[in-house]
CSV table of C-alpha atoms in Angstrom, one decimal:
chain,number,residue,atom,x,y,z
A,1,MET,CA,0.0,0.0,0.0
A,2,LYS,CA,2.8,2.4,0.9
A,3,ASN,CA,4.7,1.6,-2.3
A,4,ARG,CA,1.6,2.3,-4.3
A,5,PHE,CA,1.2,5.7,-2.5
A,6,TRP,CA,4.8,6.8,-3.5
A,7,LYS,CA,4.2,5.6,-7.0
A,8,TYR,CA,1.1,7.7,-7.4
A,9,LEU,CA,2.8,10.7,-5.8
A,10,SER,CA,5.7,10.4,-8.2
A,11,ILE,CA,3.3,10.3,-11.2
A,12,ALA,CA,1.5,13.4,-9.9
A,13,LEU,CA,4.7,15.3,-9.4
A,14,ILE,CA,5.9,14.4,-12.9
A,15,ALA,CA,2.5,15.5,-14.4
A,16,THR,CA,2.6,18.8,-12.5
A,17,THR,CA,6.1,19.7,-13.7
A,18,ALA,CA,4.9,19.0,-17.3
A,19,LEU,CA,2.2,21.6,-17.1
A,20,PRO,CA,2.9,25.0,-18.8
A,21,ALA,CA,4.0,27.8,-16.5
A,22,PRO,CA,1.2,30.0,-15.2
A,23,SER,CA,1.0,33.5,-16.7
A,24,TRP,CA,2.4,35.1,-13.5
A,25,ALA,CA,5.5,32.9,-13.4
A,26,ALA,CA,8.9,34.4,-13.8
A,27,GLY,CA,10.2,34.1,-17.4
A,28,TYR,CA,6.7,33.5,-18.8
A,29,THR,CA,7.2,36.0,-21.6
A,30,GLN,CA,11.0,35.4,-22.0
A,31,THR,CA,11.4,34.7,-25.7
A,32,LYS,CA,14.7,33.6,-27.3
A,33,TYR,CA,14.6,36.6,-29.7
A,34,PRO,CA,13.7,40.2,-28.9
A,35,ILE,CA,10.1,41.3,-29.5
A,36,VAL,CA,9.9,44.3,-31.9
A,37,MET,CA,6.5,46.1,-32.1
A,38,VAL,CA,5.1,48.6,-34.6
A,39,HIS,CA,2.1,50.8,-34.5
A,40,GLY,CA,-0.7,51.2,-37.0
A,41,PHE,CA,-2.1,54.1,-39.1
A,42,LEU,CA,-2.0,57.4,-37.3
A,43,GLY,CA,-0.2,55.7,-34.5
A,44,PHE,CA,2.8,56.6,-32.3
A,45,ASP,CA,5.3,54.9,-30.0
A,46,SER,CA,4.3,57.1,-27.1
A,47,ILE,CA,2.9,60.5,-26.2
A,48,GLY,CA,4.3,61.5,-22.9
A,49,PRO,CA,3.4,58.7,-20.5
A,50,LEU,CA,0.8,57.3,-22.9
A,51,GLU,CA,2.2,54.3,-24.8
A,52,TYR,CA,0.5,53.1,-28.0
A,53,PHE,CA,0.7,49.5,-26.7
A,54,TYR,CA,-0.8,50.6,-23.4
A,55,GLY,CA,0.5,48.6,-20.5
A,56,ILE,CA,1.6,45.8,-22.9
A,57,THR,CA,5.3,46.5,-23.3
A,58,SER,CA,5.8,46.7,-19.6
A,59,ALA,CA,3.9,43.5,-19.0
A,60,LEU,CA,6.0,41.7,-21.5
A,61,ARG,CA,9.2,43.0,-20.0
A,62,SER,CA,8.1,42.1,-16.5
A,63,GLY,CA,7.9,38.5,-17.7
A,64,GLY,CA,11.4,38.5,-19.1
A,65,ALA,CA,11.0,39.6,-22.7
A,66,GLN,CA,13.3,42.1,-24.4
A,67,VAL,CA,10.8,44.5,-26.1
A,68,TYR,CA,11.5,47.3,-28.5
A,69,VAL,CA,8.9,49.7,-30.0
A,70,THR,CA,9.8,51.0,-33.4
A,71,THR,CA,9.0,54.5,-34.7
A,72,VAL,CA,7.6,54.7,-38.2
A,73,SER,CA,5.5,57.3,-40.2
A,74,ALA,CA,2.0,57.7,-38.8
A,75,ALA,CA,0.8,57.8,-42.4
A,76,ASN,CA,2.7,56.4,-45.3
A,77,SER,CA,2.7,53.4,-47.7
A,78,THR,CA,3.3,50.0,-46.3
A,79,GLU,CA,6.6,49.8,-48.1
A,80,VAL,CA,7.9,53.1,-46.8
A,81,ARG,CA,6.9,52.2,-43.2
A,82,GLY,CA,8.4,48.8,-43.8
A,83,GLU,CA,11.8,50.2,-44.8
A,84,GLN,CA,11.8,52.4,-41.8
A,85,MET,CA,11.1,49.4,-39.5
A,86,LEU,CA,13.7,47.3,-41.2
A,87,THR,CA,16.4,49.9,-40.5
A,88,GLN,CA,15.4,49.8,-36.8
A,89,VAL,CA,15.4,46.0,-36.7
A,90,LYS,CA,19.0,46.0,-38.0
A,91,GLN,CA,19.9,48.5,-35.2
A,92,ILE,CA,18.2,46.4,-32.6
A,93,LEU,CA,20.0,43.3,-33.8
A,94,ALA,CA,23.3,45.1,-33.6
A,95,VAL,CA,22.7,46.4,-30.1
A,96,THR,CA,21.4,43.1,-28.7
A,97,GLY,CA,23.6,40.6,-30.6
A,98,ALA,CA,20.5,38.6,-31.5
A,99,THR,CA,20.3,37.0,-34.9
A,100,LYS,CA,16.5,37.4,-35.3
A,101,VAL,CA,13.5,39.2,-33.9
A,102,ASN,CA,9.8,38.5,-33.3
A,103,LEU,CA,7.7,41.2,-35.0
A,104,ILE,CA,4.3,42.2,-33.7
A,105,GLY,CA,2.3,44.8,-35.6
A,106,HIS,CA,-1.1,46.3,-34.9
A,107,SER,CA,-3.5,47.5,-37.7
A,108,HIS,CA,-1.3,48.9,-40.5
A,109,GLY,CA,1.6,47.6,-38.4
A,110,GLY,CA,0.6,44.1,-39.5
A,111,PRO,CA,1.5,44.6,-43.2
A,112,THR,CA,4.5,46.7,-42.1
A,113,ALA,CA,5.9,43.8,-40.2
A,114,ARG,CA,5.1,41.5,-43.0
A,115,TYR,CA,7.1,43.6,-45.4
A,116,VAL,CA,10.2,43.3,-43.2
A,117,ALA,CA,9.8,39.5,-42.9
A,118,SER,CA,9.2,39.2,-46.7
A,119,VAL,CA,12.3,41.2,-47.8
A,120,ARG,CA,14.6,39.9,-45.0
A,121,PRO,CA,13.3,36.6,-43.7
A,122,ASP,CA,16.7,35.8,-42.4
A,123,LEU,CA,16.3,38.5,-39.7
A,124,VAL,CA,12.8,37.5,-38.6
A,125,ALA,CA,11.7,34.5,-36.4
A,126,SER,CA,7.9,35.3,-36.4
A,127,VAL,CA,5.3,37.9,-37.4
A,128,THR,CA,2.2,38.4,-35.3
A,129,SER,CA,-0.5,40.5,-36.8
A,130,VAL,CA,-3.0,42.1,-34.3
A,131,GLY,CA,-6.1,43.5,-36.0
A,132,GLY,CA,-4.0,43.6,-39.1
A,133,VAL,CA,-5.2,45.1,-42.4
A,134,ASN,CA,-4.1,42.1,-44.4
A,135,LYS,CA,-6.8,42.1,-47.0
A,136,GLY,CA,-7.8,45.8,-46.8
A,137,SER,CA,-10.3,47.8,-44.8
A,138,LYS,CA,-13.8,48.7,-46.1
A,139,VAL,CA,-13.5,51.9,-44.2
A,140,ALA,CA,-10.5,52.9,-46.3
A,141,ASP,CA,-12.5,51.8,-49.4
A,142,VAL,CA,-15.4,54.0,-48.6
A,143,LEU,CA,-13.3,57.0,-47.9
A,144,MET,CA,-11.1,56.7,-51.0
A,145,ASP,CA,-14.1,55.9,-53.2
A,146,ASN,CA,-16.3,58.8,-52.0
A,147,ALA,CA,-14.1,61.6,-50.6
A,148,PRO,CA,-10.4,60.9,-51.4
A,149,GLY,CA,-9.4,64.6,-51.4
A,150,VAL,CA,-11.0,65.5,-48.1
A,151,SER,CA,-10.0,62.3,-46.4
A,152,THR,CA,-6.3,62.6,-47.3
A,153,VAL,CA,-6.2,66.3,-46.3
A,154,VAL,CA,-7.9,65.6,-42.9
A,155,LEU,CA,-6.0,62.5,-42.2
A,156,GLY,CA,-2.7,64.1,-43.3
A,157,ALA,CA,-3.3,66.9,-40.8
A,158,VAL,CA,-3.9,64.3,-38.0
A,159,ALA,CA,-0.8,62.4,-39.0
A,160,ASP,CA,1.2,65.7,-38.8
A,161,LEU,CA,-0.3,66.4,-35.4
A,162,MET,CA,0.6,62.9,-34.1
A,163,SER,CA,4.2,63.2,-35.3
A,164,ILE,CA,4.5,66.5,-33.5
A,165,VAL,CA,2.9,65.5,-30.1
A,166,SER,CA,4.9,62.2,-30.1
A,167,GLY,CA,8.2,64.0,-31.0
A,168,ASN,CA,8.7,62.0,-34.2
A,169,THR,CA,8.8,64.8,-36.7
A,170,GLY,CA,11.6,63.3,-38.7
A,171,ARG,CA,9.3,60.8,-40.4
A,172,PRO,CA,7.7,61.7,-43.8
A,173,GLN,CA,3.9,61.7,-43.8
A,174,ASP,CA,1.8,60.8,-46.8
A,175,ALA,CA,-1.9,60.1,-46.0
A,176,LYS,CA,-2.8,59.3,-49.6
A,177,ALA,CA,-0.1,56.6,-49.9
A,178,ALA,CA,-1.2,55.2,-46.5
A,179,MET,CA,-4.9,55.1,-47.4
A,180,THR,CA,-4.1,53.5,-50.8
A,181,SER,CA,-2.2,50.8,-49.0
A,182,LEU,CA,-5.1,50.2,-46.7
A,183,THR,CA,-7.8,49.8,-49.4
A,184,THR,CA,-8.8,46.3,-50.6
A,185,ALA,CA,-7.1,46.9,-53.9
A,186,GLY,CA,-4.0,48.3,-52.4
A,187,SER,CA,-3.7,45.4,-49.9
A,188,LEU,CA,-4.3,42.7,-52.6
A,189,ALA,CA,-1.5,44.3,-54.7
A,190,PHE,CA,0.8,44.2,-51.7
A,191,ASN,CA,-0.1,40.6,-51.1
A,192,SER,CA,0.8,39.7,-54.6
A,193,ARG,CA,4.3,40.9,-53.9
A,194,HIS,CA,4.5,39.7,-50.3
A,195,PRO,CA,2.2,36.6,-50.0
A,196,GLU,CA,3.8,34.9,-47.0
A,197,GLY,CA,1.2,33.8,-44.4
A,198,VAL,CA,-1.8,35.3,-46.3
A,199,PRO,CA,-4.8,32.9,-46.5
A,200,LEU,CA,-5.7,31.6,-50.0
A,201,SER,CA,-9.4,31.4,-49.1
A,202,ALA,CA,-11.6,34.3,-48.2
A,203,CYS,CA,-11.7,33.6,-44.4
A,204,GLY,CA,-9.3,30.8,-43.7
A,205,GLU,CA,-5.9,30.5,-42.3
A,206,GLY,CA,-2.6,31.1,-44.1
A,207,ALA,CA,0.6,29.1,-44.0
A,208,TYR,CA,1.8,28.8,-40.4
A,209,GLN,CA,5.4,29.0,-41.6
A,210,ALA,CA,6.9,30.5,-44.7
A,211,ARG,CA,10.6,30.9,-45.6
A,212,GLY,CA,11.5,30.1,-42.1
A,213,VAL,CA,9.2,32.7,-40.5
A,214,TYR,CA,6.2,31.7,-38.3
A,215,TYR,CA,3.0,33.7,-38.8
A,216,PHE,CA,0.1,34.4,-36.3
A,217,SER,CA,-2.8,36.7,-36.0
A,218,TRP,CA,-5.7,37.7,-33.8
A,219,SER,CA,-8.4,40.4,-33.7
A,220,GLY,CA,-11.6,41.5,-32.1
A,221,GLY,CA,-15.1,41.3,-33.4
A,222,LYS,CA,-17.0,44.1,-31.6
A,223,GLN,CA,-17.1,47.9,-31.6
A,224,ILE,CA,-18.9,49.1,-28.4
A,225,THR,CA,-17.2,47.4,-25.5
A,226,ASN,CA,-17.0,50.0,-22.7
A,227,VAL,CA,-19.4,52.9,-22.4
A,228,LEU,CA,-16.7,55.0,-20.6
A,229,ASP,CA,-14.4,54.9,-23.7
A,230,PRO,CA,-15.0,58.0,-25.8
A,231,LEU,CA,-13.7,56.3,-28.9
A,232,ASP,CA,-16.1,53.4,-28.9
A,233,ALA,CA,-18.9,55.5,-30.5
A,234,PRO,CA,-16.8,56.5,-33.6
A,235,LEU,CA,-15.9,52.9,-34.1
A,236,GLY,CA,-19.6,52.0,-34.0
A,237,LEU,CA,-20.1,54.4,-36.9
A,238,THR,CA,-17.2,53.2,-39.0
A,239,ALA,CA,-18.5,49.7,-38.5
A,240,LEU,CA,-21.4,50.6,-40.8
A,241,ALA,CA,-19.1,50.3,-43.8
A,242,PHE,CA,-19.0,46.5,-43.3
A,243,ASN,CA,-22.7,45.9,-43.9
A,244,GLY,CA,-23.0,43.4,-41.1
A,245,GLU,CA,-19.7,41.6,-41.7
A,246,LYS,CA,-18.0,40.8,-38.4
A,247,ASN,CA,-15.4,43.6,-37.7
A,248,ASP,CA,-13.6,45.5,-35.0
A,249,GLY,CA,-14.8,48.9,-36.2
A,250,LEU,CA,-12.0,49.4,-38.7
A,251,VAL,CA,-10.9,45.9,-40.0
A,252,GLY,CA,-13.1,43.0,-41.0
A,253,SER,CA,-12.4,39.8,-39.0
A,254,CYS,CA,-11.6,37.8,-42.1
A,255,SER,CA,-9.3,40.5,-43.4
A,256,SER,CA,-7.3,40.3,-40.2
A,257,HIS,CA,-6.4,36.6,-40.8
A,258,LEU,CA,-2.7,35.8,-41.3
A,259,GLY,CA,-1.0,32.4,-40.7
A,260,ARG,CA,-2.3,30.7,-37.6
A,261,VAL,CA,-5.4,32.5,-36.4
A,262,ILE,CA,-5.5,32.5,-32.6
A,263,ARG,CA,-9.0,34.1,-32.6
A,264,ASP,CA,-10.9,36.6,-34.6
A,265,ASP,CA,-13.8,37.1,-32.3
A,266,TYR,CA,-12.5,38.7,-29.1
A,267,ALA,CA,-15.0,41.1,-27.5
A,268,MET,CA,-12.6,43.9,-28.5
A,269,ASN,CA,-12.7,46.8,-31.0
A,270,HIS,CA,-9.7,48.0,-33.0
A,271,LEU,CA,-8.3,50.1,-30.1
A,272,ASP,CA,-9.1,47.5,-27.4
A,273,GLU,CA,-6.7,45.2,-29.2
A,274,ILE,CA,-3.8,47.4,-27.9
A,275,ASN,CA,-5.5,48.1,-24.5
A,276,GLN,CA,-6.8,51.6,-25.5
A,277,THR,CA,-8.2,54.0,-24.6
A,278,ALA,CA,-5.9,53.8,-21.5
A,279,GLY,CA,-7.2,50.4,-20.5
A,280,LEU,CA,-10.9,51.2,-21.0
A,281,VAL,CA,-11.8,47.8,-22.5
A,282,SER,CA,-14.4,45.2,-21.9
A,283,LEU,CA,-14.8,43.9,-18.4
A,284,PHE,CA,-16.1,40.6,-19.7
A,285,GLU,CA,-13.3,39.6,-22.0
A,286,THR,CA,-9.7,38.5,-21.6
A,287,SER,CA,-7.4,41.5,-21.0
A,288,PRO,CA,-5.5,42.5,-24.2
A,289,VAL,CA,-2.4,42.5,-22.0
A,290,THR,CA,-3.0,38.9,-21.2
A,291,VAL,CA,-3.4,38.0,-24.9
A,292,PHE,CA,0.0,39.6,-25.7
A,293,ARG,CA,1.6,37.7,-22.8
A,294,GLN,CA,0.1,34.5,-24.0
A,295,GLN,CA,1.5,35.1,-27.4
A,296,ALA,CA,5.0,35.7,-26.0
A,297,ASN,CA,4.7,32.4,-24.1
A,298,ARG,CA,3.6,30.7,-27.3
A,299,LEU,CA,6.7,32.0,-29.1
A,300,GLN,CA,8.8,30.8,-26.2
A,301,GLY,CA,7.3,27.3,-26.5
A,302,LEU,CA,8.3,27.2,-30.1
A,303,GLY,CA,11.9,28.2,-29.2
A,304,LEU,CA,11.5,31.6,-30.7
């Protein structure tokens, strides 16, 4: 009887040690390669204490990850933004001594990161697209089809303002080029040149790995998630462009797909995906910070 007890206890201990580490454990987000993040259209790295990836970078670092946030044009073509990011990736590799990086891009940052991985796959271990405009945005289609002049002037002014308040005035802004990249036609043209990870079907998954780079994506599928968030209402209006198609307010769920789709139906809107505005997200959904931490741990499990 005593021998049987010790046998069962040994089995239980072995099973326990085989379980994945809990999200609060030290080293939970410690990836082999640095994590390099890039913002979306009209985005910024930080404005004073307000980070674009609000509370996310610090949470990843607290778990052991090396995290860098790149600075690219708030508004410009995917290729221009991609070249800006590539320059910074090379600098990060030089500083850290790492041989590769894990790229994470939100919104227009998704295609921006994809560009880097496509032209220099030898420098990239993985690409994670968060609410990425991988097959275009119907909001961009509506604006460019109906009011291209007004849209680009207004959005150009916003881009200039964002560059000033974030202190990133050295980056060229081109709202027309940005909006063209974000349309369905512009995205499909980009995909023909950089197809890695893009699903071949309308709403399926893409290749999990291409040219040695792993591809992942996730996105939200709601617009109004917290009545205290002043930016929820505008996203509710822009969602009308999708005619009932599931979307996060700016990007259709199917358009966000890239590589392995973690989920495309989080109760998050386009800004909730990066824990904005200032953490005002749904109280009834997994925290965006947790989703990023889980992804870092997923990369860790793959040896990335």
